[in-house]
mmCIF file of C-alpha atoms in Angstrom:
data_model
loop_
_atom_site.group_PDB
_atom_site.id
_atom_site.type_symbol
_atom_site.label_atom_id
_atom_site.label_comp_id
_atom_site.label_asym_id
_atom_site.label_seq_id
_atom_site.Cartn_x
_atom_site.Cartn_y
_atom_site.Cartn_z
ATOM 1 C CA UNK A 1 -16.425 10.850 -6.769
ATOM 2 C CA UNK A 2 -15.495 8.398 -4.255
ATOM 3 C CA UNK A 3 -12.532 5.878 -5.326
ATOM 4 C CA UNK A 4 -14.850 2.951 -3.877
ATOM 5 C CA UNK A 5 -18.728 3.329 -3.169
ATOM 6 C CA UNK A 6 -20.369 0.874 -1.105
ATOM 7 C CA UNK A 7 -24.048 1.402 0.122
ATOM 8 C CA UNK A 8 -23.991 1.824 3.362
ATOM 9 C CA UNK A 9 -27.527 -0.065 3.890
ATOM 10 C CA UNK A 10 -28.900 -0.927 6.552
ATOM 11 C CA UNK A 11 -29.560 -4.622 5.443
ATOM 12 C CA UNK A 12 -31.800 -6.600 7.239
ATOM 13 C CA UNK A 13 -33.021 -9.879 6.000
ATOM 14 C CA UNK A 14 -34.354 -12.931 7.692
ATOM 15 C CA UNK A 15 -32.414 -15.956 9.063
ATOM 16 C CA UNK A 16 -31.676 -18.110 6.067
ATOM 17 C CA UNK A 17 -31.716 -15.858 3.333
ATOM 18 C CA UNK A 18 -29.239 -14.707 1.130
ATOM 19 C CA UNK A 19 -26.999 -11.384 1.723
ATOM 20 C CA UNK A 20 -25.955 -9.913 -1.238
ATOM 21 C CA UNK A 21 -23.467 -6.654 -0.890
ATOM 22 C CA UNK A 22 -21.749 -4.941 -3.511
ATOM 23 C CA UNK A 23 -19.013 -2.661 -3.808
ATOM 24 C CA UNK A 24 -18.045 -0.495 -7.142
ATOM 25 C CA UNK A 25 -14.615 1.659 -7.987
ATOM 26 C CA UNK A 26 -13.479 3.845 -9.985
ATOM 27 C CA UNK A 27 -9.895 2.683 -10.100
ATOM 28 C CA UNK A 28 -9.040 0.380 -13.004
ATOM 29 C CA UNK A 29 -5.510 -0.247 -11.255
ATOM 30 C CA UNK A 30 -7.031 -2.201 -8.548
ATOM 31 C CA UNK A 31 -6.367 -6.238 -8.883
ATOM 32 C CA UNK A 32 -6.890 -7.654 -5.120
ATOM 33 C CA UNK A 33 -10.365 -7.106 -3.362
ATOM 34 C CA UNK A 34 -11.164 -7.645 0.128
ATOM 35 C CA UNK A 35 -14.152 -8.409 2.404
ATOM 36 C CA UNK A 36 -13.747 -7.412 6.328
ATOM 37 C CA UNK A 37 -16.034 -7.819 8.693
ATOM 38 C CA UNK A 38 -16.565 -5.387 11.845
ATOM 39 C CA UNK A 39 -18.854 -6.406 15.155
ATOM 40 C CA UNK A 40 -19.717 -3.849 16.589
ATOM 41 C CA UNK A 41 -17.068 -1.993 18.856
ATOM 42 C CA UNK A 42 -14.440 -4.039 16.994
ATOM 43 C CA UNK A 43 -11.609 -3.782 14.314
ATOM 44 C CA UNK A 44 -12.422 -5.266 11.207
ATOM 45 C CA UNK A 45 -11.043 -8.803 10.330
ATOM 46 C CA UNK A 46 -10.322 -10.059 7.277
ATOM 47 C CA UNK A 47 -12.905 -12.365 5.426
ATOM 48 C CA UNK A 48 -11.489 -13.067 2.449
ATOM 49 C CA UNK A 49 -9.642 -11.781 -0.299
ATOM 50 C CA UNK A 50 -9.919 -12.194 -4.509
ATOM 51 C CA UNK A 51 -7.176 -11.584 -6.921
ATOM 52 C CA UNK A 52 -8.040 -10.271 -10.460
ATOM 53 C CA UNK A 53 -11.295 -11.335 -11.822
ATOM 54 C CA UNK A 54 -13.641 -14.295 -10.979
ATOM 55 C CA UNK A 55 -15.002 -16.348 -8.157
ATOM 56 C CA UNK A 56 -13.732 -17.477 -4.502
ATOM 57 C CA UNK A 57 -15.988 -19.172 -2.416
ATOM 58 C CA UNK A 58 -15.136 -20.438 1.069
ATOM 59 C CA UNK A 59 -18.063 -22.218 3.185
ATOM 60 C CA UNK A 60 -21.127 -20.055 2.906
ATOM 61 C CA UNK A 61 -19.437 -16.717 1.793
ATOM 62 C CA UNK A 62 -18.783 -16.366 -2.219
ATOM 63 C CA UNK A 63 -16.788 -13.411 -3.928
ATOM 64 C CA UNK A 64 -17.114 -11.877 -6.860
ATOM 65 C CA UNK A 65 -15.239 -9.598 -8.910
ATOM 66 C CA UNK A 66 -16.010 -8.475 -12.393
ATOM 67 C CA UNK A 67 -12.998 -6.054 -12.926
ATOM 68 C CA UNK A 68 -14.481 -5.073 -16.658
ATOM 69 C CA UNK A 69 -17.819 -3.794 -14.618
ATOM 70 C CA UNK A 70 -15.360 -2.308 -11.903
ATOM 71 C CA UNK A 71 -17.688 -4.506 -9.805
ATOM 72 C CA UNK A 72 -17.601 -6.646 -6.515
ATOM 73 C CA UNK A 73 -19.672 -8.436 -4.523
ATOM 74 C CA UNK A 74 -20.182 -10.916 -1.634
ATOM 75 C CA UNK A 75 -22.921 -13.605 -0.796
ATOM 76 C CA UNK A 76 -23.768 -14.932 2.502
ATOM 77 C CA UNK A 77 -25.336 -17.903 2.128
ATOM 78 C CA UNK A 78 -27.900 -19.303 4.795
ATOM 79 C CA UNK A 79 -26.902 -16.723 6.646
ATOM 80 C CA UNK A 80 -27.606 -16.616 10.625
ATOM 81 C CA UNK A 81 -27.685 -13.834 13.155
ATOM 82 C CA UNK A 82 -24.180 -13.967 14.008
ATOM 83 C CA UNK A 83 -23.668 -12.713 10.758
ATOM 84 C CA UNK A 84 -25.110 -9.565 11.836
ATOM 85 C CA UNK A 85 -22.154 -7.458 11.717
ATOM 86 C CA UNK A 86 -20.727 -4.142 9.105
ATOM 87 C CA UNK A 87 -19.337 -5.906 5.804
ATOM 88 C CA UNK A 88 -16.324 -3.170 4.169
ATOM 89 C CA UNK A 89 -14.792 -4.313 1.376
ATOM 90 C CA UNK A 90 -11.285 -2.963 0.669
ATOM 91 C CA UNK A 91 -8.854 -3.324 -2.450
ATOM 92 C CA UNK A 92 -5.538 -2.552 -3.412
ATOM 93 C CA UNK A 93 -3.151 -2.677 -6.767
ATOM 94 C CA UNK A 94 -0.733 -4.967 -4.825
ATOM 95 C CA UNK A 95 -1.005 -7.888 -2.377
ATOM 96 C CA UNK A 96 2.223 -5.590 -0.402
ATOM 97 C CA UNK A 97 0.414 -2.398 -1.156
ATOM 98 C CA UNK A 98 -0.424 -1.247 2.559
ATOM 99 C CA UNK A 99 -2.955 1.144 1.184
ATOM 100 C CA UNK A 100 -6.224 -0.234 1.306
ATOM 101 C CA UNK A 101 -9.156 1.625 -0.255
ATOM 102 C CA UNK A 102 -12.374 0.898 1.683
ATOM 103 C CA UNK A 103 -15.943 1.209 1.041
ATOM 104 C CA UNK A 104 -17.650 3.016 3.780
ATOM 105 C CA UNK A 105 -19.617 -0.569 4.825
ATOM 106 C CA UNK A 106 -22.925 -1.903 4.890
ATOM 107 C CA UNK A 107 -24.330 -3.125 8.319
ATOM 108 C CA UNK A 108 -26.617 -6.242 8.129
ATOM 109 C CA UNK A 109 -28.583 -7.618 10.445
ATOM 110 C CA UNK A 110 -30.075 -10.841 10.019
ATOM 111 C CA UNK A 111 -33.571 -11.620 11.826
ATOM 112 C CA UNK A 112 -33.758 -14.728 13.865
ATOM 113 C CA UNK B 1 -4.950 -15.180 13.996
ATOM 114 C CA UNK B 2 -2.857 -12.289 15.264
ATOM 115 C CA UNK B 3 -4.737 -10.168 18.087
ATOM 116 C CA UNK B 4 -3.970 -6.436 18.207
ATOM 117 C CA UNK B 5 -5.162 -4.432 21.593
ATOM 118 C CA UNK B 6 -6.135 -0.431 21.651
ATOM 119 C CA UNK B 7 -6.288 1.314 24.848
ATOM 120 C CA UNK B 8 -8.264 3.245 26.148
ATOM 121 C CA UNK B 9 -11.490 1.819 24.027
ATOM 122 C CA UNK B 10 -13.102 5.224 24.944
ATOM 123 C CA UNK B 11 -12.034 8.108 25.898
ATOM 124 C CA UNK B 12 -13.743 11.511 26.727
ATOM 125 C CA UNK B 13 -12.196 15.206 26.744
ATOM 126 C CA UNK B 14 -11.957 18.702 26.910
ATOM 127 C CA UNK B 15 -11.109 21.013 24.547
ATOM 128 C CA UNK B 16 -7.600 21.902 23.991
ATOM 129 C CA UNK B 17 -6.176 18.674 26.202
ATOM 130 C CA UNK B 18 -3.635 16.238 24.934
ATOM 131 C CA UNK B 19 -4.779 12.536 24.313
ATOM 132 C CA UNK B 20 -3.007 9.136 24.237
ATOM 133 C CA UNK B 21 -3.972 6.096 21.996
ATOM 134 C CA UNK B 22 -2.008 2.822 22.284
ATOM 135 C CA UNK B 23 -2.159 0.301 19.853
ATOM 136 C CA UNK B 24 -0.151 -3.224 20.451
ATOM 137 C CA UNK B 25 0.272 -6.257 18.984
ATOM 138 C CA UNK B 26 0.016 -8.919 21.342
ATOM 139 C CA UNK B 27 1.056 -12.229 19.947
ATOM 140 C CA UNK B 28 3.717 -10.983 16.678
ATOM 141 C CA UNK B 29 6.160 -8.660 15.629
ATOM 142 C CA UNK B 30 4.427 -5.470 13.888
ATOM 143 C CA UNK B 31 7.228 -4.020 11.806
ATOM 144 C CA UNK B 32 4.184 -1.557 10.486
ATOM 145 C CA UNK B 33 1.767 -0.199 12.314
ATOM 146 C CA UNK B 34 -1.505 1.463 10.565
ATOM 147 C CA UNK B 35 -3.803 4.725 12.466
ATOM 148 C CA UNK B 36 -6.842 5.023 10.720
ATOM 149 C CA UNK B 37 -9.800 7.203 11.663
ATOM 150 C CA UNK B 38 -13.705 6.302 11.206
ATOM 151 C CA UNK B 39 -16.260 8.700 10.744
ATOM 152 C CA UNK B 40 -19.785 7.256 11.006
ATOM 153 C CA UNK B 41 -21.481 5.765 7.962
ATOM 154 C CA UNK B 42 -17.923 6.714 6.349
ATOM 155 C CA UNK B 43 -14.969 4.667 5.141
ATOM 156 C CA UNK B 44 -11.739 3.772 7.106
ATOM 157 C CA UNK B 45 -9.649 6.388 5.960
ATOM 158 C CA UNK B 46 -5.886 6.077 6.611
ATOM 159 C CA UNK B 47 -4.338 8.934 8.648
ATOM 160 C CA UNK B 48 -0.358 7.722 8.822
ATOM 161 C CA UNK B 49 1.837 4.699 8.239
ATOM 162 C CA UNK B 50 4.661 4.074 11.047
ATOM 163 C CA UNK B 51 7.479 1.811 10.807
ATOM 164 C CA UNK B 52 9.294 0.879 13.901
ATOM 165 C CA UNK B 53 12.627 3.114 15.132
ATOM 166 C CA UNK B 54 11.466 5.829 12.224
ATOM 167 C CA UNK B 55 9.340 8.701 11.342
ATOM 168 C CA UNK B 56 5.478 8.097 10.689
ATOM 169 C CA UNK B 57 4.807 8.912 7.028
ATOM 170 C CA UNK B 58 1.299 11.216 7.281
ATOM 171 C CA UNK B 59 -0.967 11.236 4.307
ATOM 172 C CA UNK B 60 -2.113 14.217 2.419
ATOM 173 C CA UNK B 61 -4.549 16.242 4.714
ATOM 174 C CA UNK B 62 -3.238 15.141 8.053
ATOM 175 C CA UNK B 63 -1.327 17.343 10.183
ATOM 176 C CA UNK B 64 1.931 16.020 11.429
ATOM 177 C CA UNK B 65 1.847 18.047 14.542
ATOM 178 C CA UNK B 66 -1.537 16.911 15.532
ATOM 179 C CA UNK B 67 -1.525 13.633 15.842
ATOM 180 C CA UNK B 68 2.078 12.608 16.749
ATOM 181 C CA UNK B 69 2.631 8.774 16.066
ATOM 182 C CA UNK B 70 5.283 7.309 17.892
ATOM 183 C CA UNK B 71 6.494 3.520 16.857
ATOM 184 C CA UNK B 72 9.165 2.562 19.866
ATOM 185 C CA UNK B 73 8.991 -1.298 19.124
ATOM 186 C CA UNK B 74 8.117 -3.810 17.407
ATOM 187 C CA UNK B 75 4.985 -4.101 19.604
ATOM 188 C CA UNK B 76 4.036 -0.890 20.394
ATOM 189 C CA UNK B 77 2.572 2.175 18.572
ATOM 190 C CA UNK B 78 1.304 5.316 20.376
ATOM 191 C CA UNK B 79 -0.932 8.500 19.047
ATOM 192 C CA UNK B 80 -1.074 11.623 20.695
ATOM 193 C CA UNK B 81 -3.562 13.915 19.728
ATOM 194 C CA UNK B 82 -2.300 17.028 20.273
ATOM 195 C CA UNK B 83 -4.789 20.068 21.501
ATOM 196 C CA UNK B 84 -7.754 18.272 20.943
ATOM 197 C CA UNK B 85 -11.201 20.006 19.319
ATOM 198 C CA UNK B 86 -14.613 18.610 18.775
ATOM 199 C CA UNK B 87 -14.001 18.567 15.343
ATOM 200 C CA UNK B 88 -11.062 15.293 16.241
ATOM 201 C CA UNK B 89 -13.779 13.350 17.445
ATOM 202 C CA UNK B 90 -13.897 9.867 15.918
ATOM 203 C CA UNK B 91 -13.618 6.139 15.939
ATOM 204 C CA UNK B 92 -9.743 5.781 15.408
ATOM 205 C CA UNK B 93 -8.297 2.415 14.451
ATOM 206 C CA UNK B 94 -4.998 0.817 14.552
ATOM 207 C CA UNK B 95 -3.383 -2.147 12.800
ATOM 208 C CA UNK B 96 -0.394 -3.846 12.188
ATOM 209 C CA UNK B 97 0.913 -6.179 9.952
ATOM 210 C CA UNK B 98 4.600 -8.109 9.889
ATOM 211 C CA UNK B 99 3.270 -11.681 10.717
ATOM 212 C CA UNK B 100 4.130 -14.172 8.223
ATOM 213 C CA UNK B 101 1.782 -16.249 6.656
ATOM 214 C CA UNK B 102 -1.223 -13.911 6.720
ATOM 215 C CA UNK B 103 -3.817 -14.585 4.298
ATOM 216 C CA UNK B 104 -2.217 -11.872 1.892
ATOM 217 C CA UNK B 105 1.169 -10.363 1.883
ATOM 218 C CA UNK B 106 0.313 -7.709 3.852
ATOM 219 C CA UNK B 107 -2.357 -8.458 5.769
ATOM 220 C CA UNK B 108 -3.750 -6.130 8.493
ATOM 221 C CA UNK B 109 -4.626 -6.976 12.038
ATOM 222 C CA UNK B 110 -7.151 -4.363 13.244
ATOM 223 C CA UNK B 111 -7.220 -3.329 16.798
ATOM 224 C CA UNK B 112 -11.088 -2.626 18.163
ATOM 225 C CA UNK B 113 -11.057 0.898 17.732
ATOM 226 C CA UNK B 114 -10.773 3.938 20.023
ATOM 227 C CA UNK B 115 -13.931 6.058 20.728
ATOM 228 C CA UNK B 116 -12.653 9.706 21.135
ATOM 229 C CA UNK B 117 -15.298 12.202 22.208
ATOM 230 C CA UNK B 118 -13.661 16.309 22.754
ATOM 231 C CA UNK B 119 -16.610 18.268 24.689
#
């Protein structure tokens, strides 16, 4: 079993809709979850990042993390074609742990 | 935010040669640096941690003598992959992280990835 399963899609919705992606883990030690995004032929940049359990929301994007369900997930709200990109999410037992567990990614497109 | 540079962005090979991968970080001091490799539809999956002026630590699976990282400054990270086989071929990924006031303690700034292809 895979530490951290993530569907790898694709995802294709239509401009305006909601993106949902989801990530589960197996590692009950994990307490700060990331979202990167990765154009294609680029490096993955941060998105954003949850501590422990609960919500984060930053403009359109919301994160979720339900740490009794081993469980996250991210929303794109309204989302637009420049959102079209591969979503990983990553997590770690420490904010200075350098070891990042990722998903393997789910690519989205979104339909203009 | 911090920009990190790879070069080449794609490289082709024969079997049995020696390639190069920089990875620098253009605007900050990297005091780590971060090779990861990317198989498609697969996760990131981290191949060695390099600190600068000392030994690379490898994780389990990866062979040392293969893919020899070299961390000469605070800017600059190399891998060589030694004797290269189609089997090597990947998307490899650097990043580094040292920059104060990331968005987490020890945030990672990915470089865009080298394609390596061995024929």
């Amino acid at each position: 079993q895979k530490e951290v399963e993530q569907d790898p899609g694709p995802l294709s919705v239509p401009e305006g809709a909601i993106v949902s992606l989801n990530c589960t883990y197996s590692n009950s030690a994990f307490q700060y979850f990331m979202w990167y995004r990765q154009y294609s032929r680029k490096g993955p940049e941060l998105l954003m990042y949850t501590y422990s359990s609960g919500n984060k929301e930053d403009g359109r994007f919301t994160a979720q993390v339900d740490k009794s369900s081993k469980y996250i997930s991210l929303f794109i709200r309204d989302s637009q074609p420049s959102d079209s990109a591969t979503y990983l999410c990553a997590m770690s037992e420490n904010p200075n742990d350098y070891k990042l567990s990722f998903g393997a990614g789910t690519t989205v497109t979104v339909r203009a | 935010g911090a920009v990190v540079s790879q070069h080449p962005s794609r490289v082709i090979c024969k079997s049995g040669t020696s390639v190069k991968i920089e990875c620098r970080s253009l605007d900050f001091q990297a005091t780590t640096m971060f090779w990861y490799r990317q198989f498609p539809k697969q996760s990131l999956m981290l191949m060695a941690t390099s600190n600068e002026g000392s030994k690379a630590t490898y994780e389990q699976g990866v062979e040392k003598d293969k893919f020899l990282i070299n961390h000469a400054s605070l800017t600059l990270s190399t891998l060589t992959v030694t004797s290269a086989h189609p089997e090597d071929s990947s998307f490899y990924i650097c990043s580094a992280s040292g920059l104060a006031g990331g968005k987490v303690g020890a945030e990672q700034f990915f470089g865009p990835g080298t394609r390596l292809t061995v024929l």
